[in-house]
Amino acid sequence: MNILGIDVGGTSIKGSIVSEKGEMNEKFVYPINKNENQEECMQSLFKVIDEYLSKQLVKIDGIGIGIPGTVDTKKGMVTYSNNLKWKDLKIVEFFEKHYKLPVKITNDANAAALGEAKFGAGKSYHDIVMITLGTGVGGGIVINDQLFEGNEGKGAELGHTTLVLDGLPCSCGRNGCFEQYASATALIRQTKEAIEQNPKSVLANMCTDESMIAKTVFEAARKDCPVANAVINQYIHYLSEGLLNICNVFRPQAIVLSGGISKEGKYLTDKIDQYLAKFAYGYPYSPKVEILISQLGYNSGIIGAASLLISQK
Amino acid sequence: MNILGIDVGGTSIKGSIVSEKGEMNEKFVYPINKNENQEECMQSLFKVIDEYLSKQLVKIDGIGIGIPGTVDTKKGMVTYSNNLKWKDLKIVEFFEKHYKLPVKITNDANAAALGEAKFGAGKSYHDIVMITLGTGVGGGIVINDQLFEGNEGKGAELGHTTLVLDGLPCSCGRNGCFEQYASATALIRQTKEAIEQNPKSVLANMCTDESMIAKTVFEAARKDCPVANAVINQYIHYLSEGLLNICNVFRPQAIVLSGGISKEGKYLTDKIDQYLAKFAYGYPYSPKVEILISQLGYNSGIIGAASLLISQK
């Protein structure tokens, strides 16, 4: 069995044939033309895919697509995607008509979670939650090797749960969402505030490149800059409290972290482990929840989207 | 098919034969003797059940038990039950040896949720979350007509998720748990604080019975006492923020409320509905989550425990 996995991003659409063992083939990349409307974009994309498929040695048996935004998995529709300006796009119908093959969709965070669960960091487990620490905080939930998405595929918005009642306003309309405290964007804001208050700190001196702030604050903390340490400790507090909530609600076997921040690896997971241990994983007498770093990296979206049609692990 | 459903409480153990349609028979009640150790308690309980069963016209095909505290569903053990002082009690083994029948256990909140999902307020739905607003805040999650309990049955602790970072200390060891703001206990505390600050209010005058405070504050609010209104509005804020978290994570078809506070019925659910609608159920373009009041009342524990062995709906 071979499935075409497609990962729709904000600026480009990537894809590859993925084997039933989760192995990727050669990739195609289609840079989105923002001047095209959504139907035109579909037609352009089909041309790119048709050409790609004509060069491949294997035939595909189905297509899985991961999409940023709100997706109605039941109706096979993109309800709304802010970056792409797609609205009520019947994407499954478009693809099924063109390819005469089974097509499944989910949102990008869910796709990534399924990919990691089946073929990445979570492959030894049956129940995992994936948290992506990037521009926002994305969530994906895998229960009993299956994606749990909620009614119409509109659950699993783990980044949009209140952590700080009446806290910072969030793009979703609520206040104090987990995302506002634990995303890479949040860490950058927290670091900038610390630099403003401590302009002569090691951290301030190290932060010369605006685009590298999230990475630099970890570096400064490793160099024992007390200002950076305070930022990181507070960030770990926010992040771990959100992860403890996930432990208490899902009690998964593992939580897989992905996104920019997750590149800090063991330094990050050690700090989280220490925090979680203090609270006996949030509830007494409860089994350990492993904190892992994603293994598929940028390919988790493609492999995960294909996984929607791969039943075996 | 007939199943014996058993609901273990803090002071007594109740049970009844439940039909596959969720209909209860005559009940038995066994008042717990706190002087007995856990093994002695099992033997006394067996005597009561044996006598009860000998008087019934139908035979049972299995036994389901709901237990307060931490339960290891995999090992069939009560890991720890604070009220009962049960610890590492192999309750499934005890029952299977005595009755030679299949036995399943879960914690009491999960049992109640399953009962409501199969035979109560949630019977028209496949995915519901039940929240019990009592001494604490209990949670039960039913996905695709099945109980979701997390690893070892130690998830679904929805009351123990942080709503107010670094907020009020909770019995679970964390701070700012949902339970500390939305339980009946919390509402009583919030009301007492308001009375202290407003000793001449209608609310203060109405609260003559210490044991009726949670009910009285709702009554005073219905009579338009501004102090009571402020308490209720703040309580609805806490409760609804917690429910919005559940909407965003599970996007269930319905949330069923039970416990003392849920007796306020439509007055309560109208206020919650209004709050949720403001946030488009916590995330744009998402399907409505119905807020319902439990229908099985105090029997949900017995019916729910029996439901562990009833596959049909």
PDB file of N, CA and C in Angstrom, chain A residues 100-185:
ATOM      1  N   LYS A 100     -10.148   9.673  -8.243  1.00  0.00           N
ATOM      2  CA  LYS A 100     -10.944   8.434  -8.090  1.00  0.00           C
ATOM      3  C   LYS A 100     -10.315   7.496  -7.046  1.00  0.00           C
ATOM      4  N   LEU A 101      -9.896   8.085  -5.942  1.00  0.00           N
ATOM      5  CA  LEU A 101      -9.248   7.318  -4.869  1.00  0.00           C
ATOM      6  C   LEU A 101      -9.806   7.794  -3.523  1.00  0.00           C
ATOM      7  N   PRO A 102      -9.720   6.967  -2.480  1.00  0.00           N
ATOM      8  CA  PRO A 102     -10.158   7.445  -1.163  1.00  0.00           C
ATOM      9  C   PRO A 102      -9.267   8.599  -0.661  1.00  0.00           C
ATOM     10  N   VAL A 103      -9.919   9.616  -0.103  1.00  0.00           N
ATOM     11  CA  VAL A 103      -9.202  10.810   0.367  1.00  0.00           C
ATOM     12  C   VAL A 103      -9.650  11.126   1.798  1.00  0.00           C
ATOM     13  N   LYS A 104      -8.694  11.373   2.664  1.00  0.00           N
ATOM     14  CA  LYS A 104      -9.032  11.787   4.037  1.00  0.00           C
ATOM     15  C   LYS A 104      -8.283  13.060   4.399  1.00  0.00           C
ATOM     16  N   ILE A 105      -8.920  13.877   5.251  1.00  0.00           N
ATOM     17  CA  ILE A 105      -8.256  15.113   5.687  1.00  0.00           C
ATOM     18  C   ILE A 105      -8.290  15.223   7.210  1.00  0.00           C
ATOM     19  N   THR A 106      -7.413  16.043   7.721  1.00  0.00           N
ATOM     20  CA  THR A 106      -7.447  16.440   9.129  1.00  0.00           C
ATOM     21  C   THR A 106      -6.669  17.746   9.247  1.00  0.00           C
ATOM     22  N   ASN A 107      -6.664  18.354  10.433  1.00  0.00           N
ATOM     23  CA  ASN A 107      -5.851  19.568  10.506  1.00  0.00           C
ATOM     24  C   ASN A 107      -4.373  19.194  10.694  1.00  0.00           C
ATOM     25  N   ASP A 108      -3.505  20.163  10.464  1.00  0.00           N
ATOM     26  CA  ASP A 108      -2.077  19.860  10.391  1.00  0.00           C
ATOM     27  C   ASP A 108      -1.498  19.319  11.700  1.00  0.00           C
ATOM     28  N   ALA A 109      -1.979  19.856  12.825  1.00  0.00           N
ATOM     29  CA  ALA A 109      -1.461  19.396  14.122  1.00  0.00           C
ATOM     30  C   ALA A 109      -1.859  17.946  14.373  1.00  0.00           C
ATOM     31  N   ASN A 110      -3.092  17.591  14.003  1.00  0.00           N
ATOM     32  CA  ASN A 110      -3.542  16.213  14.164  1.00  0.00           C
ATOM     33  C   ASN A 110      -2.743  15.268  13.267  1.00  0.00           C
ATOM     34  N   ALA A 111      -2.500  15.709  12.032  1.00  0.00           N
ATOM     35  CA  ALA A 111      -1.727  14.880  11.099  1.00  0.00           C
ATOM     36  C   ALA A 111      -0.341  14.596  11.672  1.00  0.00           C
ATOM     37  N   ALA A 112       0.305  15.637  12.160  1.00  0.00           N
ATOM     38  CA  ALA A 112       1.653  15.483  12.718  1.00  0.00           C
ATOM     39  C   ALA A 112       1.633  14.500  13.894  1.00  0.00           C
ATOM     40  N   ALA A 113       0.604  14.621  14.736  1.00  0.00           N
ATOM     41  CA  ALA A 113       0.502  13.729  15.899  1.00  0.00           C
ATOM     42  C   ALA A 113       0.358  12.277  15.461  1.00  0.00           C
ATOM     43  N   LEU A 114      -0.463  12.050  14.453  1.00  0.00           N
ATOM     44  CA  LEU A 114      -0.673  10.681  13.982  1.00  0.00           C
ATOM     45  C   LEU A 114       0.613  10.107  13.381  1.00  0.00           C
ATOM     46  N   GLY A 115       1.331  10.955  12.640  1.00  0.00           N
ATOM     47  CA  GLY A 115       2.614  10.535  12.070  1.00  0.00           C
ATOM     48  C   GLY A 115       3.601  10.116  13.151  1.00  0.00           C
ATOM     49  N   GLU A 116       3.734  10.951  14.179  1.00  0.00           N
ATOM     50  CA  GLU A 116       4.658  10.635  15.279  1.00  0.00           C
ATOM     51  C   GLU A 116       4.209   9.377  16.022  1.00  0.00           C
ATOM     52  N   ALA A 117       2.879   9.227  16.167  1.00  0.00           N
ATOM     53  CA  ALA A 117       2.352   8.075  16.907  1.00  0.00           C
ATOM     54  C   ALA A 117       2.628   6.784  16.152  1.00  0.00           C
ATOM     55  N   LYS A 118       2.460   6.826  14.844  1.00  0.00           N
ATOM     56  CA  LYS A 118       2.605   5.587  14.074  1.00  0.00           C
ATOM     57  C   LYS A 118       4.059   5.277  13.713  1.00  0.00           C
ATOM     58  N   PHE A 119       4.811   6.312  13.365  1.00  0.00           N
ATOM     59  CA  PHE A 119       6.138   6.047  12.805  1.00  0.00           C
ATOM     60  C   PHE A 119       7.265   6.851  13.470  1.00  0.00           C
ATOM     61  N   GLY A 120       6.961   7.645  14.477  1.00  0.00           N
ATOM     62  CA  GLY A 120       7.990   8.496  15.077  1.00  0.00           C
ATOM     63  C   GLY A 120       8.227   8.180  16.542  1.00  0.00           C
ATOM     64  N   ALA A 121       8.347   9.243  17.336  1.00  0.00           N
ATOM     65  CA  ALA A 121       8.692   9.101  18.756  1.00  0.00           C
ATOM     66  C   ALA A 121       7.682   8.256  19.526  1.00  0.00           C
ATOM     67  N   GLY A 122       6.435   8.226  19.037  1.00  0.00           N
ATOM     68  CA  GLY A 122       5.400   7.525  19.789  1.00  0.00           C
ATOM     69  C   GLY A 122       5.119   6.114  19.310  1.00  0.00           C
ATOM     70  N   LYS A 123       5.988   5.580  18.465  1.00  0.00           N
ATOM     71  CA  LYS A 123       5.630   4.312  17.812  1.00  0.00           C
ATOM     72  C   LYS A 123       5.564   3.114  18.764  1.00  0.00           C
ATOM     73  N   SER A 124       6.192   3.217  19.934  1.00  0.00           N
ATOM     74  CA  SER A 124       6.098   2.105  20.900  1.00  0.00           C
ATOM     75  C   SER A 124       4.852   2.220  21.780  1.00  0.00           C
ATOM     76  N   TYR A 125       4.072   3.267  21.583  1.00  0.00           N
ATOM     77  CA  TYR A 125       2.930   3.513  22.478  1.00  0.00           C
ATOM     78  C   TYR A 125       1.615   3.473  21.699  1.00  0.00           C
ATOM     79  N   HIS A 126       0.532   3.352  22.451  1.00  0.00           N
ATOM     80  CA  HIS A 126      -0.796   3.373  21.822  1.00  0.00           C
ATOM     81  C   HIS A 126      -1.530   4.692  22.071  1.00  0.00           C
ATOM     82  N   ASP A 127      -1.180   5.360  23.171  1.00  0.00           N
ATOM     83  CA  ASP A 127      -1.888   6.581  23.560  1.00  0.00           C
ATOM     84  C   ASP A 127      -0.888   7.715  23.759  1.00  0.00           C
ATOM     85  N   ILE A 128      -0.878   8.649  22.828  1.00  0.00           N
ATOM     86  CA  ILE A 128       0.048   9.780  22.979  1.00  0.00           C
ATOM     87  C   ILE A 128      -0.687  11.097  22.695  1.00  0.00           C
ATOM     88  N   VAL A 129      -0.119  12.142  23.261  1.00  0.00           N
ATOM     89  CA  VAL A 129      -0.570  13.489  22.922  1.00  0.00           C
ATOM     90  C   VAL A 129       0.644  14.212  22.362  1.00  0.00           C
ATOM     91  N   MET A 130       0.459  14.936  21.267  1.00  0.00           N
ATOM     92  CA  MET A 130       1.576  15.708  20.711  1.00  0.00           C
ATOM     93  C   MET A 130       1.289  17.188  20.892  1.00  0.00           C
ATOM     94  N   ILE A 131       2.298  17.906  21.330  1.00  0.00           N
ATOM     95  CA  ILE A 131       2.170  19.350  21.528  1.00  0.00           C
ATOM     96  C   ILE A 131       3.237  20.032  20.676  1.00  0.00           C
ATOM     97  N   THR A 132       2.804  20.910  19.798  1.00  0.00           N
ATOM     98  CA  THR A 132       3.735  21.634  18.940  1.00  0.00           C
ATOM     99  C   THR A 132       3.949  23.032  19.501  1.00  0.00           C
ATOM    100  N   LEU A 133       5.201  23.319  19.868  1.00  0.00           N
ATOM    101  CA  LEU A 133       5.545  24.609  20.459  1.00  0.00           C
ATOM    102  C   LEU A 133       6.158  25.490  19.382  1.00  0.00           C
ATOM    103  N   GLY A 134       5.315  26.142  18.617  1.00  0.00           N
ATOM    104  CA  GLY A 134       5.789  26.991  17.528  1.00  0.00           C
ATOM    105  C   GLY A 134       5.196  28.376  17.661  1.00  0.00           C
ATOM    106  N   THR A 135       4.755  28.928  16.534  1.00  0.00           N
ATOM    107  CA  THR A 135       4.104  30.239  16.565  1.00  0.00           C
ATOM    108  C   THR A 135       2.954  30.201  17.573  1.00  0.00           C
ATOM    109  N   GLY A 136       2.192  29.122  17.535  1.00  0.00           N
ATOM    110  CA  GLY A 136       1.170  28.882  18.548  1.00  0.00           C
ATOM    111  C   GLY A 136       1.481  27.599  19.289  1.00  0.00           C
ATOM    112  N   VAL A 137       0.487  27.076  19.978  1.00  0.00           N
ATOM    113  CA  VAL A 137       0.627  25.750  20.589  1.00  0.00           C
ATOM    114  C   VAL A 137      -0.433  24.848  19.952  1.00  0.00           C
ATOM    115  N   GLY A 138       0.031  23.898  19.163  1.00  0.00           N
ATOM    116  CA  GLY A 138      -0.883  22.972  18.503  1.00  0.00           C
ATOM    117  C   GLY A 138      -0.993  21.690  19.292  1.00  0.00           C
ATOM    118  N   GLY A 139      -2.105  21.009  19.119  1.00  0.00           N
ATOM    119  CA  GLY A 139      -2.280  19.753  19.841  1.00  0.00           C
ATOM    120  C   GLY A 139      -2.807  18.666  18.946  1.00  0.00           C
ATOM    121  N   GLY A 140      -2.396  17.450  19.209  1.00  0.00           N
ATOM    122  CA  GLY A 140      -2.929  16.290  18.515  1.00  0.00           C
ATOM    123  C   GLY A 140      -3.031  15.146  19.507  1.00  0.00           C
ATOM    124  N   ILE A 141      -4.117  14.396  19.426  1.00  0.00           N
ATOM    125  CA  ILE A 141      -4.398  13.358  20.423  1.00  0.00           C
ATOM    126  C   ILE A 141      -4.569  12.018  19.716  1.00  0.00           C
ATOM    127  N   VAL A 142      -3.800  11.028  20.136  1.00  0.00           N
ATOM    128  CA  VAL A 142      -3.934   9.687  19.569  1.00  0.00           C
ATOM    129  C   VAL A 142      -4.305   8.733  20.700  1.00  0.00           C
ATOM    130  N   ILE A 143      -5.486   8.126  20.583  1.00  0.00           N
ATOM    131  CA  ILE A 143      -5.969   7.187  21.583  1.00  0.00           C
ATOM    132  C   ILE A 143      -6.140   5.833  20.909  1.00  0.00           C
ATOM    133  N   ASN A 144      -5.525   4.821  21.491  1.00  0.00           N
ATOM    134  CA  ASN A 144      -5.642   3.469  20.950  1.00  0.00           C
ATOM    135  C   ASN A 144      -5.260   3.442  19.457  1.00  0.00           C
ATOM    136  N   ASP A 145      -4.155   4.110  19.154  1.00  0.00           N
ATOM    137  CA  ASP A 145      -3.581   4.200  17.800  1.00  0.00           C
ATOM    138  C   ASP A 145      -4.444   4.963  16.799  1.00  0.00           C
ATOM    139  N   GLN A 146      -5.539   5.564  17.276  1.00  0.00           N
ATOM    140  CA  GLN A 146      -6.425   6.320  16.387  1.00  0.00           C
ATOM    141  C   GLN A 146      -6.404   7.798  16.771  1.00  0.00           C
ATOM    142  N   LEU A 147      -6.534   8.649  15.781  1.00  0.00           N
ATOM    143  CA  LEU A 147      -6.633  10.078  16.033  1.00  0.00           C
ATOM    144  C   LEU A 147      -7.949  10.376  16.750  1.00  0.00           C
ATOM    145  N   PHE A 148      -7.880  11.142  17.836  1.00  0.00           N
ATOM    146  CA  PHE A 148      -9.116  11.639  18.432  1.00  0.00           C
ATOM    147  C   PHE A 148      -9.222  13.121  18.073  1.00  0.00           C
ATOM    148  N   GLU A 149     -10.293  13.466  17.359  1.00  0.00           N
ATOM    149  CA  GLU A 149     -10.414  14.831  16.830  1.00  0.00           C
ATOM    150  C   GLU A 149     -11.620  15.592  17.355  1.00  0.00           C
ATOM    151  N   GLY A 150     -12.527  14.913  18.056  1.00  0.00           N
ATOM    152  CA  GLY A 150     -13.750  15.579  18.519  1.00  0.00           C
ATOM    153  C   GLY A 150     -14.770  15.716  17.411  1.00  0.00           C
ATOM    154  N   ASN A 151     -15.946  16.172  17.795  1.00  0.00           N
ATOM    155  CA  ASN A 151     -17.081  16.340  16.878  1.00  0.00           C
ATOM    156  C   ASN A 151     -16.669  17.202  15.670  1.00  0.00           C
ATOM    157  N   GLU A 152     -16.922  16.692  14.473  1.00  0.00           N
ATOM    158  CA  GLU A 152     -16.557  17.358  13.215  1.00  0.00           C
ATOM    159  C   GLU A 152     -15.045  17.574  13.071  1.00  0.00           C
ATOM    160  N   GLY A 153     -14.261  16.918  13.914  1.00  0.00           N
ATOM    161  CA  GLY A 153     -12.814  17.126  13.858  1.00  0.00           C
ATOM    162  C   GLY A 153     -12.379  18.455  14.442  1.00  0.00           C
ATOM    163  N   LYS A 154     -13.226  19.027  15.310  1.00  0.00           N
ATOM    164  CA  LYS A 154     -12.931  20.361  15.825  1.00  0.00           C
ATOM    165  C   LYS A 154     -12.557  20.385  17.306  1.00  0.00           C
ATOM    166  N   GLY A 155     -12.058  19.268  17.788  1.00  0.00           N
ATOM    167  CA  GLY A 155     -11.518  19.253  19.149  1.00  0.00           C
ATOM    168  C   GLY A 155     -10.003  19.298  19.093  1.00  0.00           C
ATOM    169  N   ALA A 156      -9.366  18.797  20.143  1.00  0.00           N
ATOM    170  CA  ALA A 156      -7.901  18.696  20.219  1.00  0.00           C
ATOM    171  C   ALA A 156      -7.207  20.044  20.121  1.00  0.00           C
ATOM    172  N   GLU A 157      -7.958  21.122  20.426  1.00  0.00           N
ATOM    173  CA  GLU A 157      -7.340  22.455  20.417  1.00  0.00           C
ATOM    174  C   GLU A 157      -6.710  22.712  21.784  1.00  0.00           C
ATOM    175  N   LEU A 158      -5.671  21.923  22.064  1.00  0.00           N
ATOM    176  CA  LEU A 158      -5.078  21.959  23.400  1.00  0.00           C
ATOM    177  C   LEU A 158      -4.425  23.295  23.722  1.00  0.00           C
ATOM    178  N   GLY A 159      -3.992  24.014  22.701  1.00  0.00           N
ATOM    179  CA  GLY A 159      -3.396  25.340  22.916  1.00  0.00           C
ATOM    180  C   GLY A 159      -4.413  26.368  23.354  1.00  0.00           C
ATOM    181  N   HIS A 160      -5.684  26.067  23.093  1.00  0.00           N
ATOM    182  CA  HIS A 160      -6.735  27.028  23.438  1.00  0.00           C
ATOM    183  C   HIS A 160      -7.542  26.565  24.634  1.00  0.00           C
ATOM    184  N   THR A 161      -6.801  26.254  25.708  1.00  0.00           N
ATOM    185  CA  THR A 161      -7.404  25.988  27.007  1.00  0.00           C
ATOM    186  C   THR A 161      -6.836  27.018  27.978  1.00  0.00           C
ATOM    187  N   THR A 162      -7.723  27.553  28.815  1.00  0.00           N
ATOM    188  CA  THR A 162      -7.309  28.596  29.760  1.00  0.00           C
ATOM    189  C   THR A 162      -6.332  28.049  30.778  1.00  0.00           C
ATOM    190  N   LEU A 163      -5.192  28.689  30.874  1.00  0.00           N
ATOM    191  CA  LEU A 163      -4.211  28.325  31.900  1.00  0.00           C
ATOM    192  C   LEU A 163      -4.174  29.431  32.957  1.00  0.00           C
ATOM    193  N   VAL A 164      -4.398  30.652  32.509  1.00  0.00           N
ATOM    194  CA  VAL A 164      -4.365  31.826  33.389  1.00  0.00           C
ATOM    195  C   VAL A 164      -5.708  32.546  33.235  1.00  0.00           C
ATOM    196  N   LEU A 165      -6.617  32.303  34.152  1.00  0.00           N
ATOM    197  CA  LEU A 165      -7.954  32.912  34.060  1.00  0.00           C
ATOM    198  C   LEU A 165      -7.828  34.429  33.902  1.00  0.00           C
ATOM    199  N   ASP A 166      -8.545  34.991  32.940  1.00  0.00           N
ATOM    200  CA  ASP A 166      -8.527  36.429  32.661  1.00  0.00           C
ATOM    201  C   ASP A 166      -7.129  36.924  32.297  1.00  0.00           C
ATOM    202  N   GLY A 167      -6.327  36.035  31.714  1.00  0.00           N
ATOM    203  CA  GLY A 167      -4.958  36.401  31.356  1.00  0.00           C
ATOM    204  C   GLY A 167      -4.867  37.081  29.995  1.00  0.00           C
ATOM    205  N   LEU A 168      -3.721  36.918  29.336  1.00  0.00           N
ATOM    206  CA  LEU A 168      -3.458  37.602  28.068  1.00  0.00           C
ATOM    207  C   LEU A 168      -4.496  37.238  26.995  1.00  0.00           C
ATOM    208  N   PRO A 169      -4.948  38.220  26.204  1.00  0.00           N
ATOM    209  CA  PRO A 169      -5.916  37.923  25.146  1.00  0.00           C
ATOM    210  C   PRO A 169      -5.303  37.011  24.082  1.00  0.00           C
ATOM    211  N   CYS A 170      -6.135  36.109  23.570  1.00  0.00           N
ATOM    212  CA  CYS A 170      -5.675  35.134  22.570  1.00  0.00           C
ATOM    213  C   CYS A 170      -6.408  35.389  21.253  1.00  0.00           C
ATOM    214  N   SER A 171      -5.788  34.967  20.165  1.00  0.00           N
ATOM    215  CA  SER A 171      -6.394  35.145  18.837  1.00  0.00           C
ATOM    216  C   SER A 171      -7.734  34.412  18.714  1.00  0.00           C
ATOM    217  N   CYS A 172      -7.981  33.429  19.577  1.00  0.00           N
ATOM    218  CA  CYS A 172      -9.221  32.643  19.490  1.00  0.00           C
ATOM    219  C   CYS A 172     -10.397  33.370  20.130  1.00  0.00           C
ATOM    220  N   GLY A 173     -10.145  34.483  20.792  1.00  0.00           N
ATOM    221  CA  GLY A 173     -11.222  35.238  21.423  1.00  0.00           C
ATOM    222  C   GLY A 173     -11.274  35.063  22.932  1.00  0.00           C
ATOM    223  N   ARG A 174     -10.549  34.060  23.436  1.00  0.00           N
ATOM    224  CA  ARG A 174     -10.525  33.842  24.881  1.00  0.00           C
ATOM    225  C   ARG A 174      -9.353  34.599  25.503  1.00  0.00           C
ATOM    226  N   ASN A 175      -9.234  34.485  26.801  1.00  0.00           N
ATOM    227  CA  ASN A 175      -8.098  35.082  27.511  1.00  0.00           C
ATOM    228  C   ASN A 175      -7.331  34.004  28.267  1.00  0.00           C
ATOM    229  N   GLY A 176      -5.994  34.186  28.311  1.00  0.00           N
ATOM    230  CA  GLY A 176      -5.179  33.322  29.159  1.00  0.00           C
ATOM    231  C   GLY A 176      -4.962  31.920  28.632  1.00  0.00           C
ATOM    232  N   CYS A 177      -5.097  31.744  27.307  1.00  0.00           N
ATOM    233  CA  CYS A 177      -4.884  30.406  26.723  1.00  0.00           C
ATOM    234  C   CYS A 177      -3.436  29.936  26.923  1.00  0.00           C
ATOM    235  N   PHE A 178      -3.290  28.625  27.063  1.00  0.00           N
ATOM    236  CA  PHE A 178      -1.994  27.937  27.154  1.00  0.00           C
ATOM    237  C   PHE A 178      -1.029  28.479  26.092  1.00  0.00           C
ATOM    238  N   GLU A 179      -1.533  28.637  24.866  1.00  0.00           N
ATOM    239  CA  GLU A 179      -0.741  29.137  23.732  1.00  0.00           C
ATOM    240  C   GLU A 179      -0.066  30.480  24.027  1.00  0.00           C
ATOM    241  N   GLN A 180      -0.756  31.323  24.785  1.00  0.00           N
ATOM    242  CA  GLN A 180      -0.228  32.660  25.067  1.00  0.00           C
ATOM    243  C   GLN A 180       0.949  32.632  26.047  1.00  0.00           C
ATOM    244  N   TYR A 181       1.209  31.485  26.651  1.00  0.00           N
ATOM    245  CA  TYR A 181       2.265  31.386  27.663  1.00  0.00           C
ATOM    246  C   TYR A 181       3.355  30.373  27.297  1.00  0.00           C
ATOM    247  N   ALA A 182       3.020  29.425  26.410  1.00  0.00           N
ATOM    248  CA  ALA A 182       3.967  28.324  26.172  1.00  0.00           C
ATOM    249  C   ALA A 182       4.425  28.198  24.721  1.00  0.00           C
ATOM    250  N   SER A 183       3.925  29.056  23.818  1.00  0.00           N
ATOM    251  CA  SER A 183       4.388  28.997  22.426  1.00  0.00           C
ATOM    252  C   SER A 183       5.777  29.619  22.306  1.00  0.00           C
ATOM    253  N   ALA A 184       6.414  29.407  21.159  1.00  0.00           N
ATOM    254  CA  ALA A 184       7.701  30.071  20.904  1.00  0.00           C
ATOM    255  C   ALA A 184       7.498  31.585  20.908  1.00  0.00           C
ATOM    256  N   THR A 185       6.379  32.021  20.348  1.00  0.00           N
ATOM    257  CA  THR A 185       6.043  33.444  20.333  1.00  0.00           C
ATOM    258  C   THR A 185       5.994  33.990  21.757  1.00  0.00           C
TER     259      THR A 185
END
